[in-house]
Coordinates of C-alpha atoms in Angstrom, one line a residue:
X1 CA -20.6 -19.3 24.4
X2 CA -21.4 -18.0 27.4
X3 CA -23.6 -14.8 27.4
X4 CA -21.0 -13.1 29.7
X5 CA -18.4 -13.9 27.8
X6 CA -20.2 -12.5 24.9
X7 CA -21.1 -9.0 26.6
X8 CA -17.6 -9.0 27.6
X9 CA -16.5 -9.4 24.2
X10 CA -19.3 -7.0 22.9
X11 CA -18.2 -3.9 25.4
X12 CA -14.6 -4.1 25.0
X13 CA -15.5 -3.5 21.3
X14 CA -17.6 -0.4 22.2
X15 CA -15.4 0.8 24.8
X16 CA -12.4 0.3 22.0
X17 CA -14.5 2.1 19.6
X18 CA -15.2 5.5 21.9
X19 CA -11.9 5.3 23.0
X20 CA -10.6 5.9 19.4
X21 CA -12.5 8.7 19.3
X22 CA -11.4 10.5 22.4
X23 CA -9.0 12.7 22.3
X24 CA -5.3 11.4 22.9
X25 CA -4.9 13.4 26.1
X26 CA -4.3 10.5 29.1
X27 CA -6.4 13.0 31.4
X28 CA -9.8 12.2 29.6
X29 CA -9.0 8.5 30.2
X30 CA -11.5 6.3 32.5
X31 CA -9.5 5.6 36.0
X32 CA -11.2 2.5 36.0
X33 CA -9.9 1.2 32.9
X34 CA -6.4 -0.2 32.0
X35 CA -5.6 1.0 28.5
X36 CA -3.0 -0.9 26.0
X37 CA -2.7 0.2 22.4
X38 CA -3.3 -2.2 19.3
X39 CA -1.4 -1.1 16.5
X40 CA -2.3 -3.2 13.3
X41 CA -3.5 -2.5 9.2
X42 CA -7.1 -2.7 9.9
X43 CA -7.7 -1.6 6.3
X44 CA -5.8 -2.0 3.3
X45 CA -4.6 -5.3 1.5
X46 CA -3.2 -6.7 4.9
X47 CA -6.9 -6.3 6.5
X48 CA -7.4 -9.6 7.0
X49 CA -4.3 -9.6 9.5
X50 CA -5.3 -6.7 11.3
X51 CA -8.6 -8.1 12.1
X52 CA -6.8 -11.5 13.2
X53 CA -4.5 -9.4 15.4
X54 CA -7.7 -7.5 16.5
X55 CA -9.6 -10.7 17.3
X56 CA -6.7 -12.1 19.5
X57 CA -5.7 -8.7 21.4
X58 CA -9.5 -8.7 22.2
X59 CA -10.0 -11.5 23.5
X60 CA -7.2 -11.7 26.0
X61 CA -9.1 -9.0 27.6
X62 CA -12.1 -10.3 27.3
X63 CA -10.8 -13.3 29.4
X64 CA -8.9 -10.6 32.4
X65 CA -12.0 -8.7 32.5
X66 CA -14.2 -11.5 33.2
X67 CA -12.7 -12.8 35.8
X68 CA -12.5 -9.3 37.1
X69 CA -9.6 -7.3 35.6
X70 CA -6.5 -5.9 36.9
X71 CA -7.1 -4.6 40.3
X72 CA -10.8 -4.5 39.4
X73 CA -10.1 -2.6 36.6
X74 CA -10.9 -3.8 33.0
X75 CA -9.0 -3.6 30.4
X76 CA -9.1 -2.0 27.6
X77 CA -7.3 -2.7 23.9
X78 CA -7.3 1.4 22.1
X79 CA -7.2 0.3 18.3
X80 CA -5.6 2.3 15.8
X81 CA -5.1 1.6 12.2
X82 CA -1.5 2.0 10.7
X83 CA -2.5 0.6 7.0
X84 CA 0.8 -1.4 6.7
X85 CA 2.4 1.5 6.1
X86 CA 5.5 3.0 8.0
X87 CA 4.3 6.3 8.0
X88 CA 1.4 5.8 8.9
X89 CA 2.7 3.8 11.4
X90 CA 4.5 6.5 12.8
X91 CA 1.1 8.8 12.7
X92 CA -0.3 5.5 15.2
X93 CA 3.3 5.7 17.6
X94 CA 3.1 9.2 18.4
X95 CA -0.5 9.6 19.0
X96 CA 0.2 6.1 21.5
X97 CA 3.0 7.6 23.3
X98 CA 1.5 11.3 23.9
X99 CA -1.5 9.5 25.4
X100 CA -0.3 8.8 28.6
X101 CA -2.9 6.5 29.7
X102 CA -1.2 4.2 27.0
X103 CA 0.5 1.7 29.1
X104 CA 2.1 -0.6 26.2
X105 CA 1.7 -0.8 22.7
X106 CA 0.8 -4.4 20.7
X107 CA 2.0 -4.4 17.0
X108 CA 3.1 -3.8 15.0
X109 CA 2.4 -5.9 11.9
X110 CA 4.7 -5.3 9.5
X111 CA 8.8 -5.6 10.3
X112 CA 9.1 -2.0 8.0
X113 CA 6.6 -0.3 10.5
X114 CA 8.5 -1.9 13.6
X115 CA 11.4 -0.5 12.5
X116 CA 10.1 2.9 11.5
X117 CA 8.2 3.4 14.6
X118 CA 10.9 2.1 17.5
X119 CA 12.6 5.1 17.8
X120 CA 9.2 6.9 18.7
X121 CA 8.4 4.1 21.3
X122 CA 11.7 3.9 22.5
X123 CA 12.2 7.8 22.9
X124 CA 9.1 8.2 25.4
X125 CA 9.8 4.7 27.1
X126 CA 7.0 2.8 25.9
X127 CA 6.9 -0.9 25.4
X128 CA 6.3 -1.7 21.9
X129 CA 5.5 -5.6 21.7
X130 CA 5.1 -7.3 18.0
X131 CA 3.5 -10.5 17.2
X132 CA 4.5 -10.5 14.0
X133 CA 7.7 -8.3 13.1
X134 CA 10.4 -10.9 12.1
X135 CA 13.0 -9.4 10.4
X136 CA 16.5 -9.4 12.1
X137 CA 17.3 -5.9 12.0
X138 CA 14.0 -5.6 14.9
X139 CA 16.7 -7.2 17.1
X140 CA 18.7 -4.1 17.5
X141 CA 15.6 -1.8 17.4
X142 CA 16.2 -0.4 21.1
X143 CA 15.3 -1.7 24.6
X144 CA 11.5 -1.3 24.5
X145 CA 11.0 -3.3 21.6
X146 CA 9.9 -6.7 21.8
X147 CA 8.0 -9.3 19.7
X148 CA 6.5 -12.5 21.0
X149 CA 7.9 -14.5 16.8
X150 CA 11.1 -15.7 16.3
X151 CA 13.6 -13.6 14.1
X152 CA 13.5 -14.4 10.1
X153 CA 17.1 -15.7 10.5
X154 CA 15.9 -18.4 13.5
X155 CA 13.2 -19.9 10.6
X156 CA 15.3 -20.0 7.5
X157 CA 18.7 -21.3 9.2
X158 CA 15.9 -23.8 10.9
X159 CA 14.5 -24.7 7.3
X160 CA 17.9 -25.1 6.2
X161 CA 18.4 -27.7 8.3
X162 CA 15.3 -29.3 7.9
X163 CA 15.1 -28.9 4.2
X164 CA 18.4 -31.2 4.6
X165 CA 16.8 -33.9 6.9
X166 CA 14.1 -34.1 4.3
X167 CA 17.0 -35.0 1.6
X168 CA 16.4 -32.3 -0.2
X169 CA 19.0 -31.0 -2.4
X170 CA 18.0 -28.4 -4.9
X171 CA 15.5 -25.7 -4.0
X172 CA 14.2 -23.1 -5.4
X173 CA 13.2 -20.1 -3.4
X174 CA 9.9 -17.5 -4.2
X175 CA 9.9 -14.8 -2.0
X176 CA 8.2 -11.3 -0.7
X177 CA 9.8 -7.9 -1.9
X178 CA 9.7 -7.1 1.9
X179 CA 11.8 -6.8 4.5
X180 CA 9.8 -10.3 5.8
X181 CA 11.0 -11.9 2.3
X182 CA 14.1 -10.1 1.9
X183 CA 15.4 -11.5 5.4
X184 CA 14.1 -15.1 4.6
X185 CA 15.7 -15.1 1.1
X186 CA 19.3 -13.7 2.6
X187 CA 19.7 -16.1 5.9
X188 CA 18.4 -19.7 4.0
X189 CA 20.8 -18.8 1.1
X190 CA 23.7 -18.3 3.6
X191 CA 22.6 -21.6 6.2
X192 CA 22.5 -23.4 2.3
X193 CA 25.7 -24.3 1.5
X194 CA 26.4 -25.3 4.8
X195 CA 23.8 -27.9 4.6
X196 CA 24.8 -29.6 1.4
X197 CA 22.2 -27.1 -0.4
X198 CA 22.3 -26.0 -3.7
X199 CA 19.7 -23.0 -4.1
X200 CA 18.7 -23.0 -7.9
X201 CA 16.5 -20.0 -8.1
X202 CA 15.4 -17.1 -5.9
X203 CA 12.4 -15.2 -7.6
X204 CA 10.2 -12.2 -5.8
X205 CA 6.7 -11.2 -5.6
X206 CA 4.9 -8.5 -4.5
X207 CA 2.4 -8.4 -1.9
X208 CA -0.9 -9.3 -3.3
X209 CA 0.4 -10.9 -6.5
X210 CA -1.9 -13.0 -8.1
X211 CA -0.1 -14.3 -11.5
X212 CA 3.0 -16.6 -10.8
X213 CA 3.0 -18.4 -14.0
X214 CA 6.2 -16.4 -15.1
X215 CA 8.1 -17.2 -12.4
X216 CA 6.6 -20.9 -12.0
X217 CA 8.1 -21.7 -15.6
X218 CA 11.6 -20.2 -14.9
X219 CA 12.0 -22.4 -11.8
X220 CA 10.6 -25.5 -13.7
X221 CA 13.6 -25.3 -16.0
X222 CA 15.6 -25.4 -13.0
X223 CA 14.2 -28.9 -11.2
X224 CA 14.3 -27.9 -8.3
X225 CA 13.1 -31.0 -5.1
X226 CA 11.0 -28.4 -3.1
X227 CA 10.5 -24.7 -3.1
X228 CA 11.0 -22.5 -0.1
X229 CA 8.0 -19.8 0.0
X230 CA 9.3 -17.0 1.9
X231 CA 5.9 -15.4 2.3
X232 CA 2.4 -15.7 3.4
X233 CA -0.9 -17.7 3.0
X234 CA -2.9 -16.3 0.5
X235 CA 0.0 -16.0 -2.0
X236 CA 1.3 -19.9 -0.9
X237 CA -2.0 -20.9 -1.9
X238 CA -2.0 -19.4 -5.5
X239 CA 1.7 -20.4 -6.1
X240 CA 0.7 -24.0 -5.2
X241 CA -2.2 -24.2 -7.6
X242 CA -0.3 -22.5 -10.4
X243 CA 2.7 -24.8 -10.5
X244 CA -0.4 -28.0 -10.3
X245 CA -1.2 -26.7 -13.9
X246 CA 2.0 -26.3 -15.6
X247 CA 3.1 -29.9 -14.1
X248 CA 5.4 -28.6 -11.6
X249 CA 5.3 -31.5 -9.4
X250 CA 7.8 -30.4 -6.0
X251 CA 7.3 -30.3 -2.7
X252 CA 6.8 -26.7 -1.0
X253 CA 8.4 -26.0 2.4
X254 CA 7.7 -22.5 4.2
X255 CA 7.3 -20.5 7.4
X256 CA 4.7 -19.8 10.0
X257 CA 2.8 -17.4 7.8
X258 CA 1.7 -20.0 6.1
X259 CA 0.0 -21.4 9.0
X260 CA -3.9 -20.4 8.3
X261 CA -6.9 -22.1 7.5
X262 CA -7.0 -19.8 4.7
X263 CA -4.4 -22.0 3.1
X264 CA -6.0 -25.2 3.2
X265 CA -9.3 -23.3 2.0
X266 CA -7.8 -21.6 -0.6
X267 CA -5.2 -23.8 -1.7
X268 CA -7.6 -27.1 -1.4
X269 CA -5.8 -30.7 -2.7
X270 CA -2.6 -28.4 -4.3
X271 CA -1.1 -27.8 -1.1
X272 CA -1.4 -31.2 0.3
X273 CA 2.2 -32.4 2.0
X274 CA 3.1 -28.5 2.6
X275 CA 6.0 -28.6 5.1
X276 CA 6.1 -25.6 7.3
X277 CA 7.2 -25.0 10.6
X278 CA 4.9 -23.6 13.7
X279 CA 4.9 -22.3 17.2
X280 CA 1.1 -22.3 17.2
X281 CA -0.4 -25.8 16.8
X282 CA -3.5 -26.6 18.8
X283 CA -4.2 -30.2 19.2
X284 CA -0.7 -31.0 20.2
X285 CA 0.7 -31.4 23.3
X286 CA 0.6 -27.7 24.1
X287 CA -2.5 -27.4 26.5
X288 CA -2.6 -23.5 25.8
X289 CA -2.8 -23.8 22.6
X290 CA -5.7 -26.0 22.1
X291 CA -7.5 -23.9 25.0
X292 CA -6.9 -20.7 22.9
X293 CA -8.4 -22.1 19.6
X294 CA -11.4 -23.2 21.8
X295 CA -12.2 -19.9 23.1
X296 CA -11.3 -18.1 19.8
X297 CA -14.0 -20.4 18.2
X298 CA -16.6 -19.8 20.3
X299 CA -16.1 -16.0 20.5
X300 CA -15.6 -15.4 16.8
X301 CA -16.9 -18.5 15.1
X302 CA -14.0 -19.3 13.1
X303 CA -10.8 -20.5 13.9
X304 CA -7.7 -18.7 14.6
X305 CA -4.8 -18.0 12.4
X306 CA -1.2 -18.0 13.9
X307 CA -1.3 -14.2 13.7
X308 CA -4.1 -14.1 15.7
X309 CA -2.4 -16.2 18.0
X310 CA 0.5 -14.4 17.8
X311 CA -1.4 -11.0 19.1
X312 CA -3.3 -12.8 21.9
X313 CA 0.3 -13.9 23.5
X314 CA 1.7 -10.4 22.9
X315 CA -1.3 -8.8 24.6
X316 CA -1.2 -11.8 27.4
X317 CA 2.2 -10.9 28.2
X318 CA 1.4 -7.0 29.1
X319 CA -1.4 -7.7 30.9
X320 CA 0.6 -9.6 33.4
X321 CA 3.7 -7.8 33.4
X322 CA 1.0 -5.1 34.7
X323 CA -1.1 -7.6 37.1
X324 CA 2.8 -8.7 38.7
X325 CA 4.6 -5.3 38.4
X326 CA 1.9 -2.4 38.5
X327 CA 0.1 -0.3 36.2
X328 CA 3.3 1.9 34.4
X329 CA 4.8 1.6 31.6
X330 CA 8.5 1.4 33.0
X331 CA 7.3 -1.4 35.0
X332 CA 6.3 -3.7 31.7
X333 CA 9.5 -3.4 30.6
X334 CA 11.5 -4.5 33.7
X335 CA 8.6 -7.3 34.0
X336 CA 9.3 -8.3 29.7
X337 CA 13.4 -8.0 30.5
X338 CA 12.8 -11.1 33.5
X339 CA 9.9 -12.7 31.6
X340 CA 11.3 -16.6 31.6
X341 CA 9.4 -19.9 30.5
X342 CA 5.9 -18.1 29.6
X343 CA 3.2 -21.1 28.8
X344 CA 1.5 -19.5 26.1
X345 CA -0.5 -20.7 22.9
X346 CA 2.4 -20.2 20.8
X347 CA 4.7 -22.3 23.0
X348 CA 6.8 -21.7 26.0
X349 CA 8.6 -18.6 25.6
X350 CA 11.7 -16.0 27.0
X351 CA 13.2 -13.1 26.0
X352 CA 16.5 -12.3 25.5
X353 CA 18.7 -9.1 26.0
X354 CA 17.6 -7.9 22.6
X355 CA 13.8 -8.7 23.6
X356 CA 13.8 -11.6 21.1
X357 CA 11.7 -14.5 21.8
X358 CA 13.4 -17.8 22.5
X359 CA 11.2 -21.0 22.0
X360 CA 11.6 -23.8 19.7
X361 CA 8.3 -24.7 16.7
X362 CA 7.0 -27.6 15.6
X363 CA 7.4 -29.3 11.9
X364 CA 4.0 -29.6 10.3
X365 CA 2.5 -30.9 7.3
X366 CA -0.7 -30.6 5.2
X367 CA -2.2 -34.6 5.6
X368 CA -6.0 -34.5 4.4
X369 CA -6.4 -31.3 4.0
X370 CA -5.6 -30.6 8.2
X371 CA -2.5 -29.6 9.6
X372 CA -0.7 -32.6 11.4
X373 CA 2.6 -33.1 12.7
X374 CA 5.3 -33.9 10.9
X375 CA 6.4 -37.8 11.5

């Protein structure tokens, strides 16, 4: 890595740093900096997360302020930690929005603290832009909300129909107590039927579960062909492994939260042939993609996850909605509204009327313990 690439990365970290400290009053921000709020659980059991939305929002600066900002202004990403939880999350939206040097906001993580916190952002007219809030009920949130995934109900009516390509006939579905899960587990049991589907068992979890023997054996009495995991990595990882030693030989279909290299870490030869579907798939035929993973390694040393990816398209977007239309946060919006065919490392992406992204994944599979495309 370059060493100016590295002090880059290094000061927007300090600057980030002091500028959570400072007071939220937009007249003690620097004029020569452009500021855009991170909104993410940098602590609690969603850390790891955070830190990947972090990571991503960081490094799209980095990359603008290298090549010598906005105006020659830098940019600055202001982080503040909502925990995963919607009130705190609410705590984070109004100290962004009274700050008026807080041009956009990117997060936030969880679809609950979307929803709980859009009627602040929307109120003062301030662009809130998740990576990672799915759920369908973020597509009526107001006019300033945006988020750079697809909704829950795009990914479970598209592994519906995929789930019936594959000849699949009888699934079984484990899911999140979330609104994340919950939205999964509603739209794939209503896009079943229509796709000759019979769904055998729907069983939740709680975030940060680490026993699914119980519901392992329940669904093994039902023989189910695959099971639909309607949550994230860590947990796809355990499930795998558990149903490996009580014989429960399926195949496992999921989401984009699976996508992680925590999952082939942690989930090692159980979750070999793992069908999920992506939007961020480097060494494909998306150029961005592979060019982000490059850069991610060699600022961070690991490689990204698709949240992380996620987080660097969302903060992408707002810094040129502000490099085409102007430092303001009325602006980002009207640029966001007209946004149309965006190349980004997630794929080539629009927004609709609701601010929902349009763009189409890939089908990938778990092939010697990488992530290849499905043939």
């Amino acid at each position: 890595m370059k060493r100016s690439f590295l002090t880059v990365i290094l000061t927007g970290l300090l600057v980030g740093l002091l500028g959570g400290c400072a007071a939220n009053d937009g007249a003690q921000a620097k004029s020569d900096t452009i500021r855009i709020g991170l909104a993410a659980p940098i602590s609690g059991t969603q850390a790891q997360y955070g830190q990947a939305f972090k990571n991503g929002a960081e490094l799209a600066a980095a990359q603008i302020n290298e090549a010598g900002g906005i105006g020659g202004k830098q940019v600055e990403i202001v982080v503040q930690d909502d925990k995963g939880d919607s009130n705190e999350a609410v705590n984070v939206a109004n100290k962004f929005v009274s700050d008026k040097s807080i041009l956009a906001v990117v997060g936030h993580f969880n679809s609950s603290a979307t929803l709980a916190t859009a009627p602040v952002y929307n109120k003062n007219k301030i662009v809130e832009i998740s990576p990672s809030s799915s759920a369908p009920g973020v597509t009526d949130a107001g006019e300033y909300t945006f988020r750079v995934i697809t909704t829950d109900a795009f990914q479970a009516d598209y592994l519906a129909g995929w789930s019936k390509e594959l000849g699949y006939s009888k699934v079984a579905l484990i899911y999140e107590q979330s609104d994340f899960g919950l939205g999964l587990l509603d739209v794939y049991q209503k896009s079943a039927p229509a796709n000759n589907i019979e769904v055998v068992a729907a069983e939740a979890y709680n975030p940060g579960d680490k026993d699914f023997s119980t519901i392992l054996t329940k669904i093994k009495d039902k023989q189910p062909e695959a099971i639909f995991i309607g949550g994230f990595y860590n947990e796809a990882a355990l499930i795998s492994q558990q149903a490996k030693k009580l014989n429960l030989s399926v195949d496992f279909i999921g989401v984009d939260s699976l996508y992680s290299e925590a999952l082939l870490e942690l989930g090692g030869e159980s979750v070999e042939g793992f069908k999920l579907i992506g939007f961020f798939y480097p060494g494909g035929d998306n150029e961005e993609a592979t060019k982000f993973a490059a850069d991610y390694e060699a600022a961070y040393g690991s490689q990204p996850d698709t949240y992380a990816a996620y987080s660097y398209v969302a903060t992408s977007v707002v810094i040129e909605a502000i490099k085409e239309k102007g430092a303001d946060r009325e602006s980002i919006k009207t640029y966001l509204e007209t946004l149309k065919d965006y190349k980004g490392a997630t794929g080539v992406l629009s927004f609709d009327e609701n601010g929902d992204v349009e763009t189409i994944p890939s089908k990938l599979t778990v092939q010697g313990g990488k992530f290849e495309l499905y043939k």
